[in-house]
PDB file of C-alpha atoms in Angstrom:
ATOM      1  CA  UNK A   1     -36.297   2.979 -20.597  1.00  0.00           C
ATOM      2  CA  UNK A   2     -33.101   5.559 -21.506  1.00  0.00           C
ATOM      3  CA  UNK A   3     -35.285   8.309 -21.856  1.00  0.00           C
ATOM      4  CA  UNK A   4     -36.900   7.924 -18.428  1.00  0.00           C
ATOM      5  CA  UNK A   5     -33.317   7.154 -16.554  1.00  0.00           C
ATOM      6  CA  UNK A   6     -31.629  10.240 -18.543  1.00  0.00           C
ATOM      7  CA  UNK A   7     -34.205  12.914 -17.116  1.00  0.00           C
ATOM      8  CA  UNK A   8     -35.794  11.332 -14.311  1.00  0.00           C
ATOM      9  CA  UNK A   9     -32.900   9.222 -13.237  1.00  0.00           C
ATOM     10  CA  UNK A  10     -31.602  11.867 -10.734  1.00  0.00           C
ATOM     11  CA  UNK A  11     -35.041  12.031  -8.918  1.00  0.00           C
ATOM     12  CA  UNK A  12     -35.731   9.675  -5.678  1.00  0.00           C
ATOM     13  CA  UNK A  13     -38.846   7.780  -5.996  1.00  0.00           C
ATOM     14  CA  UNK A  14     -40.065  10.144  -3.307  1.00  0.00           C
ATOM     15  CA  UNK A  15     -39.278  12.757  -5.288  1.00  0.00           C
ATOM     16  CA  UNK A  16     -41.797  11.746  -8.557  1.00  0.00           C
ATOM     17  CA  UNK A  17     -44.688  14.006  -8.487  1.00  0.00           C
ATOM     18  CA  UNK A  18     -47.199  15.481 -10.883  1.00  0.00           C
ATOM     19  CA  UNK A  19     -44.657  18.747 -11.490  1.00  0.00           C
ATOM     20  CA  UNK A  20     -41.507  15.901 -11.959  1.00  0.00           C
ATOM     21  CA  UNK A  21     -43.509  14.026 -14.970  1.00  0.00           C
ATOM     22  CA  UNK A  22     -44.712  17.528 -16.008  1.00  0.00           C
ATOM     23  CA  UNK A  23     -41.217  18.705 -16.540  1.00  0.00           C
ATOM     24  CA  UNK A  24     -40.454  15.121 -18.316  1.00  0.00           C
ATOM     25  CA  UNK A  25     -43.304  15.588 -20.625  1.00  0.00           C
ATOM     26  CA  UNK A  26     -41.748  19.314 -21.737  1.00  0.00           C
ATOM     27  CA  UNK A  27     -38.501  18.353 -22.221  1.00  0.00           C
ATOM     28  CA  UNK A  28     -39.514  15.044 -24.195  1.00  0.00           C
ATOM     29  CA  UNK A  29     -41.698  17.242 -26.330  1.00  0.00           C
ATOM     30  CA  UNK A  30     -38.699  19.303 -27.340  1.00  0.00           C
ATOM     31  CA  UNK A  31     -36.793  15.950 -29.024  1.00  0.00           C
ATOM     32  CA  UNK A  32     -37.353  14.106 -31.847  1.00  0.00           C
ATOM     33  CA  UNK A  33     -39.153  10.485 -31.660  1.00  0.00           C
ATOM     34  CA  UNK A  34     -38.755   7.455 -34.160  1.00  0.00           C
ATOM     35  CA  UNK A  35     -41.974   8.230 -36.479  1.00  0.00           C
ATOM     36  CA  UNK A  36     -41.175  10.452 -39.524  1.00  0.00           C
ATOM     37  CA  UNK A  37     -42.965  12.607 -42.064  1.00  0.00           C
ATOM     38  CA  UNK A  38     -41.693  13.306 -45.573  1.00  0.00           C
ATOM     39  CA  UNK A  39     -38.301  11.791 -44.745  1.00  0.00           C
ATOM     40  CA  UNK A  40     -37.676  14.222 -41.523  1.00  0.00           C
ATOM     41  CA  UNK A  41     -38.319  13.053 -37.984  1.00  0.00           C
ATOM     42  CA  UNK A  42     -41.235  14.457 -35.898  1.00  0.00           C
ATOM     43  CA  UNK A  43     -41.649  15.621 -31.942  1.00  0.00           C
ATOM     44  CA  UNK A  44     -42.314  13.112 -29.745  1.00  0.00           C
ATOM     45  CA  UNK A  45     -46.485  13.101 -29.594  1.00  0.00           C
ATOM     46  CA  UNK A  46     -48.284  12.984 -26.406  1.00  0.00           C
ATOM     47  CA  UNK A  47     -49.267   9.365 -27.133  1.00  0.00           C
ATOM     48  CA  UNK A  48     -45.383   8.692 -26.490  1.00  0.00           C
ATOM     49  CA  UNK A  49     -45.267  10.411 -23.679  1.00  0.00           C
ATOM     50  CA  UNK A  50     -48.498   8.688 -22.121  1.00  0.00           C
ATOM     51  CA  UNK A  51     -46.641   5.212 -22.732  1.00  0.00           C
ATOM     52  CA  UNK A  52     -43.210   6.238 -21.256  1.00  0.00           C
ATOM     53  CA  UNK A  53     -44.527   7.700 -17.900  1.00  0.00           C
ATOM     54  CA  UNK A  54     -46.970   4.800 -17.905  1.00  0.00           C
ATOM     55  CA  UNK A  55     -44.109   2.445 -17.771  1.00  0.00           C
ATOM     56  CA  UNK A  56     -42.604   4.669 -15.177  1.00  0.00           C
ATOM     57  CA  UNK A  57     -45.414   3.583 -13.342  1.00  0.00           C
ATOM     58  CA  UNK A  58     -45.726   0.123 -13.738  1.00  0.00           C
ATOM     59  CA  UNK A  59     -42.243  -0.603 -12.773  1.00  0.00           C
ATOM     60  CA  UNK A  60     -43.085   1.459  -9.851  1.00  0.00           C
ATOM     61  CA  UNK A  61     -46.173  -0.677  -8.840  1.00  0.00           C
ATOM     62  CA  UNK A  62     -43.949  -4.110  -9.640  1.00  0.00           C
ATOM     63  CA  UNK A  63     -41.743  -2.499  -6.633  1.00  0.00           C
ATOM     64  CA  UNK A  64     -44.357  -1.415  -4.295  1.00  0.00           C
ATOM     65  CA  UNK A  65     -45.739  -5.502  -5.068  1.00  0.00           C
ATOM     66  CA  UNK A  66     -42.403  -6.610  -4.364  1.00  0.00           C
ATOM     67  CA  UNK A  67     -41.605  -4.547  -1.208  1.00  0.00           C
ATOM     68  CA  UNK A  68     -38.805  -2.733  -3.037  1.00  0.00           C
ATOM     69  CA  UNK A  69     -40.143   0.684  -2.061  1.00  0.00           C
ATOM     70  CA  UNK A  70     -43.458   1.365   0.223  1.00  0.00           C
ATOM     71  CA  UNK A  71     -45.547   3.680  -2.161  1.00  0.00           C
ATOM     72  CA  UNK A  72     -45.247   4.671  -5.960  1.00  0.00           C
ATOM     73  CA  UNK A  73     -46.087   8.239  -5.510  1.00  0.00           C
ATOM     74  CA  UNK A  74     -47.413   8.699  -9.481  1.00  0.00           C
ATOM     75  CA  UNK A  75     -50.073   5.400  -9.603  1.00  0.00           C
ATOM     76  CA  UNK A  76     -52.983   8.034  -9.787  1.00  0.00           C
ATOM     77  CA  UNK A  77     -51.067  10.303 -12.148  1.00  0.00           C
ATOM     78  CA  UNK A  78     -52.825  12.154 -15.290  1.00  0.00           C
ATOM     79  CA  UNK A  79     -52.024  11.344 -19.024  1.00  0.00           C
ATOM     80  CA  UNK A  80     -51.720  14.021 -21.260  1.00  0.00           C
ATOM     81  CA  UNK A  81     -54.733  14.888 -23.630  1.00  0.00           C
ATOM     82  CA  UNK A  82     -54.337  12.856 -26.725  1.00  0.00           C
ATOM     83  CA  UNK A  83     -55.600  13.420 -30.440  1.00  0.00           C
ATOM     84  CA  UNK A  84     -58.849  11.273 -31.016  1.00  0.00           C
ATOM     85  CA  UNK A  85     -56.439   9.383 -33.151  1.00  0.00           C
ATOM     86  CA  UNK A  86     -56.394   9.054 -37.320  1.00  0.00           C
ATOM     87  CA  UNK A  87     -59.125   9.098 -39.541  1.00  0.00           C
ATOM     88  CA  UNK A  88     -58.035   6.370 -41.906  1.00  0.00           C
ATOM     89  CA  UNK A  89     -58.698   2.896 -42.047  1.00  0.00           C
ATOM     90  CA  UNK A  90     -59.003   0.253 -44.351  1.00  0.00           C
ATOM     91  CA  UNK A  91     -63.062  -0.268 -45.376  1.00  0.00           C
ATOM     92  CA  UNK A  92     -63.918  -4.314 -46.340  1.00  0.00           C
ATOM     93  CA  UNK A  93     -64.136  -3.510 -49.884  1.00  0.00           C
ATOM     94  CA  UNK A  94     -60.746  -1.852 -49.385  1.00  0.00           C
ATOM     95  CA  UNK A  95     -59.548  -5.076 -48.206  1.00  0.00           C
ATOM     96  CA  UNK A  96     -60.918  -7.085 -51.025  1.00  0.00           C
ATOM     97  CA  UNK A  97     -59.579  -4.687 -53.773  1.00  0.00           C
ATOM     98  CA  UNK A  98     -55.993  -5.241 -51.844  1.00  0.00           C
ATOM     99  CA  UNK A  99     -56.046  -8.635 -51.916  1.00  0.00           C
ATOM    100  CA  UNK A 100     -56.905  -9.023 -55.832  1.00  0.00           C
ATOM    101  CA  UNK A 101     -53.959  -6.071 -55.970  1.00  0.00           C
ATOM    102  CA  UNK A 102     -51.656  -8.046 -53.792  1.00  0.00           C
ATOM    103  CA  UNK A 103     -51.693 -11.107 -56.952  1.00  0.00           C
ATOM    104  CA  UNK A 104     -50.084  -8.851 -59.238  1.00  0.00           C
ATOM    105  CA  UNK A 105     -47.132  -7.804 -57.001  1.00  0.00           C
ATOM    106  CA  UNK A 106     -43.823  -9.565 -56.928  1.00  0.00           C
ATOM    107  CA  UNK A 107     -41.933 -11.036 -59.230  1.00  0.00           C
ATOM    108  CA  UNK A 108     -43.044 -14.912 -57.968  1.00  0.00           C
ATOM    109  CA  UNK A 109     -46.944 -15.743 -57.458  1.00  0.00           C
ATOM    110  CA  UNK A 110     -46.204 -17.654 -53.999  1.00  0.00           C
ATOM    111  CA  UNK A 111     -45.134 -13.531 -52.819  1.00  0.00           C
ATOM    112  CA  UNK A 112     -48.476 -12.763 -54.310  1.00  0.00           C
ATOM    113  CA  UNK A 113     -50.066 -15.093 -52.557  1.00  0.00           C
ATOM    114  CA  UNK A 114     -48.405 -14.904 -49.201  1.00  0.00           C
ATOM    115  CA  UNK A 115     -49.404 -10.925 -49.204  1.00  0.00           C
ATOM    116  CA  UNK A 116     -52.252 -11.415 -50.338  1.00  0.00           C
ATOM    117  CA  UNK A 117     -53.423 -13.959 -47.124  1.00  0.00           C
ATOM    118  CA  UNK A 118     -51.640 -11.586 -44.604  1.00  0.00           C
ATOM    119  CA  UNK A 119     -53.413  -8.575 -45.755  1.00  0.00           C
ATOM    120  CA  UNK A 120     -56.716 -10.344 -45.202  1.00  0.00           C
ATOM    121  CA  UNK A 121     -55.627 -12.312 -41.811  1.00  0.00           C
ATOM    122  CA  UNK A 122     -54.463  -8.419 -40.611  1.00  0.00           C
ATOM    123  CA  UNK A 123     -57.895  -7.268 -41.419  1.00  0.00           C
ATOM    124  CA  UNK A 124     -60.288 -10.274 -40.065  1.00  0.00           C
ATOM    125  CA  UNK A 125     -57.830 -10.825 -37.411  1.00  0.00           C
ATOM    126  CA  UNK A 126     -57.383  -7.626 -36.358  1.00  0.00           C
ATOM    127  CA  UNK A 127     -53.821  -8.232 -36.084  1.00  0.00           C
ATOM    128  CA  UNK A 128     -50.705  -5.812 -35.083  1.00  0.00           C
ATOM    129  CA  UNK A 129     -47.929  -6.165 -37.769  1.00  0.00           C
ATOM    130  CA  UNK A 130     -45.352  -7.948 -34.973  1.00  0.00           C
ATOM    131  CA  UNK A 131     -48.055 -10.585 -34.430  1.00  0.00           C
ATOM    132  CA  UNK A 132     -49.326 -11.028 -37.866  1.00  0.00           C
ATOM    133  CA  UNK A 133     -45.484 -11.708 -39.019  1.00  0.00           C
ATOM    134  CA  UNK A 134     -44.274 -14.184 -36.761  1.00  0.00           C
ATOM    135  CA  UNK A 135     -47.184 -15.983 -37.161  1.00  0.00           C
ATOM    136  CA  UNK A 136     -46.582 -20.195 -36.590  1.00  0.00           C
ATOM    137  CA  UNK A 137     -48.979 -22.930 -37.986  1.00  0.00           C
ATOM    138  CA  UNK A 138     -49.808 -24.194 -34.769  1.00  0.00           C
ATOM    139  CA  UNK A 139     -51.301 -21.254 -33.700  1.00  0.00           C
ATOM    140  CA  UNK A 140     -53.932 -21.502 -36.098  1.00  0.00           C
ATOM    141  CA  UNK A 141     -57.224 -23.601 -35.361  1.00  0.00           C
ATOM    142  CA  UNK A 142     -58.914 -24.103 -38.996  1.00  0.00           C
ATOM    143  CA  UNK A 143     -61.566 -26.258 -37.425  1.00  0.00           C
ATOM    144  CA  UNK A 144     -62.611 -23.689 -34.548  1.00  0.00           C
ATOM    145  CA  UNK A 145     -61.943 -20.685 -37.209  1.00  0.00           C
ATOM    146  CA  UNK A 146     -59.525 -19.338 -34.012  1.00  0.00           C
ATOM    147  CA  UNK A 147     -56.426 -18.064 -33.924  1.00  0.00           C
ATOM    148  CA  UNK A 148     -54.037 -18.239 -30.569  1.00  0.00           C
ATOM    149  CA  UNK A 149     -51.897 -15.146 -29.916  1.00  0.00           C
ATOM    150  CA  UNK A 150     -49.494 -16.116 -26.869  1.00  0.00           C
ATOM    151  CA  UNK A 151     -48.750 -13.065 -24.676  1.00  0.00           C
ATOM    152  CA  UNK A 152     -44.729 -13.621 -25.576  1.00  0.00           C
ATOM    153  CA  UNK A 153     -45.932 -13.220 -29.041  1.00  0.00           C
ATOM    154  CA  UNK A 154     -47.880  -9.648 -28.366  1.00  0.00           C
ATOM    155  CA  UNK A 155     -47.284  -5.937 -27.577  1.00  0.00           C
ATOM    156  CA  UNK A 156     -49.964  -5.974 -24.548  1.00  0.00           C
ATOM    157  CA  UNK A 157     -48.347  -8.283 -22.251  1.00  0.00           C
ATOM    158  CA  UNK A 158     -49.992  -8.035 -19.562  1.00  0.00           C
ATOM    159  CA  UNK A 159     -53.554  -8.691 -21.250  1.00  0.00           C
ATOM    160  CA  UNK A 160     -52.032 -12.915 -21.212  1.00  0.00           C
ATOM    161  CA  UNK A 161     -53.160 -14.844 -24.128  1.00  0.00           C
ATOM    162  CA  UNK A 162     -55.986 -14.109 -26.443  1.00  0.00           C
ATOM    163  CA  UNK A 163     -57.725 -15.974 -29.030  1.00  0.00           C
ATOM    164  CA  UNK A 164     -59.342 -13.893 -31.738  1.00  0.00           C
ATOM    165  CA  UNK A 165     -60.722 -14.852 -35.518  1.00  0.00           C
ATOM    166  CA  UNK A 166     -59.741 -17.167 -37.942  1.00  0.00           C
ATOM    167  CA  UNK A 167     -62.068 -15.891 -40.874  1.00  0.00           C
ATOM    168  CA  UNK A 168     -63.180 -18.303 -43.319  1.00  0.00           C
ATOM    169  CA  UNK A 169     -61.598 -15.559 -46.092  1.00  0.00           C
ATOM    170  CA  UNK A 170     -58.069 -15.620 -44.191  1.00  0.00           C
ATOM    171  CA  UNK A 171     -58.012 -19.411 -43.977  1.00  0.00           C
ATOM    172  CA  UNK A 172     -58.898 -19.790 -47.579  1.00  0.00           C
ATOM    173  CA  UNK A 173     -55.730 -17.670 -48.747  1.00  0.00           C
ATOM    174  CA  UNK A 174     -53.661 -19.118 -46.201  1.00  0.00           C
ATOM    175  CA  UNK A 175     -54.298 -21.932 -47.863  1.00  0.00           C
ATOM    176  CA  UNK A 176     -53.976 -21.313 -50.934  1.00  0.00           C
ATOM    177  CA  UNK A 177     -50.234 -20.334 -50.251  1.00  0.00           C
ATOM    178  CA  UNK A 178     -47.870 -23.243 -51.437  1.00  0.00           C
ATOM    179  CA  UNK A 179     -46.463 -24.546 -48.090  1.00  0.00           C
ATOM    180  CA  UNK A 180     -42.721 -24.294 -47.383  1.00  0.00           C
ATOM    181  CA  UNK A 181     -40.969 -27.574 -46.101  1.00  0.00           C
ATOM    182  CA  UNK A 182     -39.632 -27.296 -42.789  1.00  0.00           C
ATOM    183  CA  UNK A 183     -41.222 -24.036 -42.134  1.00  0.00           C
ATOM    184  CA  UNK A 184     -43.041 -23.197 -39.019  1.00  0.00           C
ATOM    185  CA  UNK A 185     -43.923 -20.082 -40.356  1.00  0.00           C
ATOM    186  CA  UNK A 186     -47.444 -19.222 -41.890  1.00  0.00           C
ATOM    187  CA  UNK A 187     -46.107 -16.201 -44.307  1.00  0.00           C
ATOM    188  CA  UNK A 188     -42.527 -16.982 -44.683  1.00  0.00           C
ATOM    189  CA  UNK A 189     -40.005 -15.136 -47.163  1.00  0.00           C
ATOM    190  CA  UNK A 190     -37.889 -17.079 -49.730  1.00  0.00           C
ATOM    191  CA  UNK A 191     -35.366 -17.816 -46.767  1.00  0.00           C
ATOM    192  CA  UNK A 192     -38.212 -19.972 -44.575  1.00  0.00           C
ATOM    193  CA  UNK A 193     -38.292 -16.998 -42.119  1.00  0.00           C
ATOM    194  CA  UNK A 194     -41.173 -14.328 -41.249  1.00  0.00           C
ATOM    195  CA  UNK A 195     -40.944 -11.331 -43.708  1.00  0.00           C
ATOM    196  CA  UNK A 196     -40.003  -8.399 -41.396  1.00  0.00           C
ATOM    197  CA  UNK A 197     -42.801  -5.961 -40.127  1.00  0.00           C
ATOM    198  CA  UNK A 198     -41.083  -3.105 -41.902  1.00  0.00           C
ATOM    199  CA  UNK A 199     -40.830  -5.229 -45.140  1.00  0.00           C
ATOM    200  CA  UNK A 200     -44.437  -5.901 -44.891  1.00  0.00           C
ATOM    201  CA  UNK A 201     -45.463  -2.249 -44.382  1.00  0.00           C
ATOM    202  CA  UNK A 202     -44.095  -1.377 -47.312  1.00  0.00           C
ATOM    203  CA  UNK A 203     -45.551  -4.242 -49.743  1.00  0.00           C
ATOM    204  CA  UNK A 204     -48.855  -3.265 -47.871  1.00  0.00           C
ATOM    205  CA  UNK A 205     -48.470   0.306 -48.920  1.00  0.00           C
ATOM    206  CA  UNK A 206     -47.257  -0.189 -52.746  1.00  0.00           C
ATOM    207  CA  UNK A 207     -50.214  -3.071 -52.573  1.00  0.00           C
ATOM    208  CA  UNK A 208     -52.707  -0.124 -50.867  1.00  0.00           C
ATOM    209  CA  UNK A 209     -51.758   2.312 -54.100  1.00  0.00           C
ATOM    210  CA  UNK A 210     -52.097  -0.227 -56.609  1.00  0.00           C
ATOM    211  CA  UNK A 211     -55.626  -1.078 -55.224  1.00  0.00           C
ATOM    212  CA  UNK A 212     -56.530   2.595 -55.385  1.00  0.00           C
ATOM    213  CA  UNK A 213     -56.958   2.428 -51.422  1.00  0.00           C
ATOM    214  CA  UNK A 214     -56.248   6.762 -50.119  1.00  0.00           C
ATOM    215  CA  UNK A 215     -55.760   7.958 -47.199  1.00  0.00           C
ATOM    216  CA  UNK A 216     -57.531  11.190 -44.994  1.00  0.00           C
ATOM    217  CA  UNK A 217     -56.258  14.072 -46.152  1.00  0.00           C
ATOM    218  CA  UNK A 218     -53.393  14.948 -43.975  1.00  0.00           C
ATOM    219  CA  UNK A 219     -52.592  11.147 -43.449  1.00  0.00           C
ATOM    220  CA  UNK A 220     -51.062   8.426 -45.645  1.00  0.00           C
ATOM    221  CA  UNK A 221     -52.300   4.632 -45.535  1.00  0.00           C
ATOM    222  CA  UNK A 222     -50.432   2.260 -42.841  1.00  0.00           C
ATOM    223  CA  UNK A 223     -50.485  -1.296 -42.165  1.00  0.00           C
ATOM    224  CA  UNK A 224     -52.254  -0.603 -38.726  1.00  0.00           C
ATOM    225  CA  UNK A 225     -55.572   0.887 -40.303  1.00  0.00           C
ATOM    226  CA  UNK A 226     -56.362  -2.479 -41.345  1.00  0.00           C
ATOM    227  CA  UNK A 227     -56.622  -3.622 -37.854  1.00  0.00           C
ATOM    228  CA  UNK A 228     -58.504  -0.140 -37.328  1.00  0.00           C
ATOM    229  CA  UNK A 229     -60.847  -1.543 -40.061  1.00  0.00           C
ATOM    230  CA  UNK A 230     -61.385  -4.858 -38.563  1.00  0.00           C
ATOM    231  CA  UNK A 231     -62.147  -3.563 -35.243  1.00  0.00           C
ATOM    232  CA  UNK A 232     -64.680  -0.684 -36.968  1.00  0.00           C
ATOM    233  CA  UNK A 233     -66.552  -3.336 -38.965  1.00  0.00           C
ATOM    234  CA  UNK A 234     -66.648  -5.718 -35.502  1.00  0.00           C
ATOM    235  CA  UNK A 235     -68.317  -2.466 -33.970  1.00  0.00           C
ATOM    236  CA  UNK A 236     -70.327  -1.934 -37.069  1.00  0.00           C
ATOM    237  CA  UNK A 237     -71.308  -5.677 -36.041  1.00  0.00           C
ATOM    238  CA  UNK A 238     -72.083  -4.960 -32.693  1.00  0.00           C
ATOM    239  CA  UNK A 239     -69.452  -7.052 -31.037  1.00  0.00           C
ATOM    240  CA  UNK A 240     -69.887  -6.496 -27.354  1.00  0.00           C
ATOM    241  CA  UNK A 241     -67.215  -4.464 -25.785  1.00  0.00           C
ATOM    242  CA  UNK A 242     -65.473  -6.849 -23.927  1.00  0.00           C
ATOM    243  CA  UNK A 243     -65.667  -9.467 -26.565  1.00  0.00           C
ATOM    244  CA  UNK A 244     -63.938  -6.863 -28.878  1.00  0.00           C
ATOM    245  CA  UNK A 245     -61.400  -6.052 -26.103  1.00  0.00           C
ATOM    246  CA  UNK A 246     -60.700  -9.775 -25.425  1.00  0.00           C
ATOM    247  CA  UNK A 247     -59.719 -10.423 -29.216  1.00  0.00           C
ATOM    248  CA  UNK A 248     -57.719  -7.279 -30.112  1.00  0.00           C
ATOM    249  CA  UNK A 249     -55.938  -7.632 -27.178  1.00  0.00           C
ATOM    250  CA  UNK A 250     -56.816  -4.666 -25.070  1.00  0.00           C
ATOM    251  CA  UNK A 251     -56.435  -4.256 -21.309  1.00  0.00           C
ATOM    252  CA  UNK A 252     -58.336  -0.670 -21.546  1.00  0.00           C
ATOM    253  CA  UNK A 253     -61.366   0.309 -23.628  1.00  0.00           C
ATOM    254  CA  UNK A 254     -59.879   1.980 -26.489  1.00  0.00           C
ATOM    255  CA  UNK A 255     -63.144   2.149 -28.547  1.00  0.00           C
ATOM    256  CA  UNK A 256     -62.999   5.893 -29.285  1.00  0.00           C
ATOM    257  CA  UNK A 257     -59.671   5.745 -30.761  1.00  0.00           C
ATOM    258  CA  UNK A 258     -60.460   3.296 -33.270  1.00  0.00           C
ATOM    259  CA  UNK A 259     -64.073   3.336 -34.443  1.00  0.00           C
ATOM    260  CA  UNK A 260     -63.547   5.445 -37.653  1.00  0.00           C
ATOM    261  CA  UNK A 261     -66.909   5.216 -39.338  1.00  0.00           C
ATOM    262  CA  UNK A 262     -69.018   7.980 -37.146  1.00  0.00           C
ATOM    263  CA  UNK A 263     -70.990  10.595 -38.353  1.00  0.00           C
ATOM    264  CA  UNK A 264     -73.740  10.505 -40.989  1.00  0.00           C
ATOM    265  CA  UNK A 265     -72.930   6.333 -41.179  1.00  0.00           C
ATOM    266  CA  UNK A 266     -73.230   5.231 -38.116  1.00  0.00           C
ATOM    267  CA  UNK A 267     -76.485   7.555 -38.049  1.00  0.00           C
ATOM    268  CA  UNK A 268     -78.169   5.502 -40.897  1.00  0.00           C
ATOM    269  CA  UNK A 269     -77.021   2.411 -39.116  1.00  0.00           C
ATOM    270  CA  UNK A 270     -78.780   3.275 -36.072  1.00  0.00           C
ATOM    271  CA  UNK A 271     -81.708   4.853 -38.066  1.00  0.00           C
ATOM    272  CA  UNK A 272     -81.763   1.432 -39.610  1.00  0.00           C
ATOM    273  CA  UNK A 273     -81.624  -0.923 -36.273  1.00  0.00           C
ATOM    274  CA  UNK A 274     -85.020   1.657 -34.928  1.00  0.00           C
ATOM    275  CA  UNK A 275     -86.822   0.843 -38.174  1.00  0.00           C
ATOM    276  CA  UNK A 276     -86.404  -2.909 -37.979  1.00  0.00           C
ATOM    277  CA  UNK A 277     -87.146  -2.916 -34.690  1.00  0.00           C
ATOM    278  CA  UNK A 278     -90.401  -0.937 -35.331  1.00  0.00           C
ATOM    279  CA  UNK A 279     -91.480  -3.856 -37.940  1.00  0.00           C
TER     280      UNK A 279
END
């Protein structure tokens, strides 16, 4: 990673200690990252930071594996405190006011239509944008409602592959998008190839506003709080853990970052579960 060789690069392995990723973390706090708000870019956030010394230390533990070097001197090292994360995300009635939305947008019904399946696939799926897109017909098992995400195909690697939901919603819109010849693309463009994840944030945000879908104050709506409204509805469901973790493809419990419905909700919920229990 270029940020990691520019201002660690000097240091000997030997040399990495807590104070060494301490003085990383300060310096990487002073620059910009990608992510941007109103049209200006942003400090790097602590959840940035957490991934880039976490690589640090992967690559260190693939070279301690590998005899390369005889210790990584960081593997018990301490992430930085993180926000608990946003407090948006896409409800199920959400979803099904975005998907009657996503018919009127476009200037062809197949675009329409195409949206209007990968905004409901997202959400049941609990998809990330770079594995929703790319998505290929043979990945997709209508008969076992499954869907097969290769780990080539996913951000989380090293969780292998997963298999999570094919909904019976998703595979009705999928299939009610007019199939492109020679495609082995699921949600193609005009040109036979995957619409790109940027091109689909944006359709899901004008789709999102036209829907009347708003964000937590402070926050605007993304394509990743549908997946953090698939995975809040699964825990809604009470999916077991590892289940959940298994489909979304998660190699730590990252529950508390993503359950958004908490508080007087998930209070009448459990108030709910004690009185039918008590029946």
């Amino acid at each position: 990673h270029k940020h990691l060789r520019r201002l660690l690069g000097h240091l000997r392995v030997s040399q990495l200690n807590e104070a060494a990723l301490d003085d990383y973390r300060t310096e990487r706090a002073k620059e910009h990252g990608a992510r941007k708000v109103k049209g200006e870019r942003v400090p790097t956030s602590p959840s940035t930071r957490n991934r880039e010394v976490d690589r640090l230390c992967r690559v260190l533990n693939w070279a301690v594996e590998r005899k390369r070097c005889p210790a990584n001197p960081i593997a018990r090292h301490a992430d930085e405190a993180e926000p608990l994360g946003r407090k948006t995300h896409v409800t199920d009635d959400d979803c099904d006011h975005m998907r009657a939305a996503a018919l009127q947008y476009g200037k062809e019904p197949r675009i329409g239509l195409t949206l209007r399946a990968m905004i409901s696939t997202k959400y049941d799926a609990m998809l990330r944008r770079s594995e929703l897109c790319p998505l290929k017909w043979a990945q997709l098992d209508f008969k076992a409602g499954a869907i097969v995400i290769d780990e080539s195909e996913t951000k989380a690697r090293r969780v292998g592959t997963r298999i999570t939901i094919l909904s019976d919603r998703a595979a009705a819109d999928i299939k009610a998008i007019p199939r492109m010849v020679g495609s082995p693309y699921v949600f193609p463009s005009r040109t036979g190839k995957p619409y790109h994840p940027r091109t689909f944030l944006r359709a899901f945000q004008a789709i999102a506003a036209m829907a009347g879908v708003k964000a937590a104050d402070g926050e605007r709506v993304v394509g990743h709080d549908a997946r953090a409204g698939g995975i809040t509805q699964q825990l809604e469901l009470l999916t077991p853990q590892r289940d959940l973790m298994d489909m979304v493809g998660w190699a730590t419990d990252q529950t508390a970052r993503y359950h958004r419905s908490r508080g007087a909700p998930a209070v009448a919920r459990a108030k709910a579960r004690l009185e039918a229990s008590r029946r």
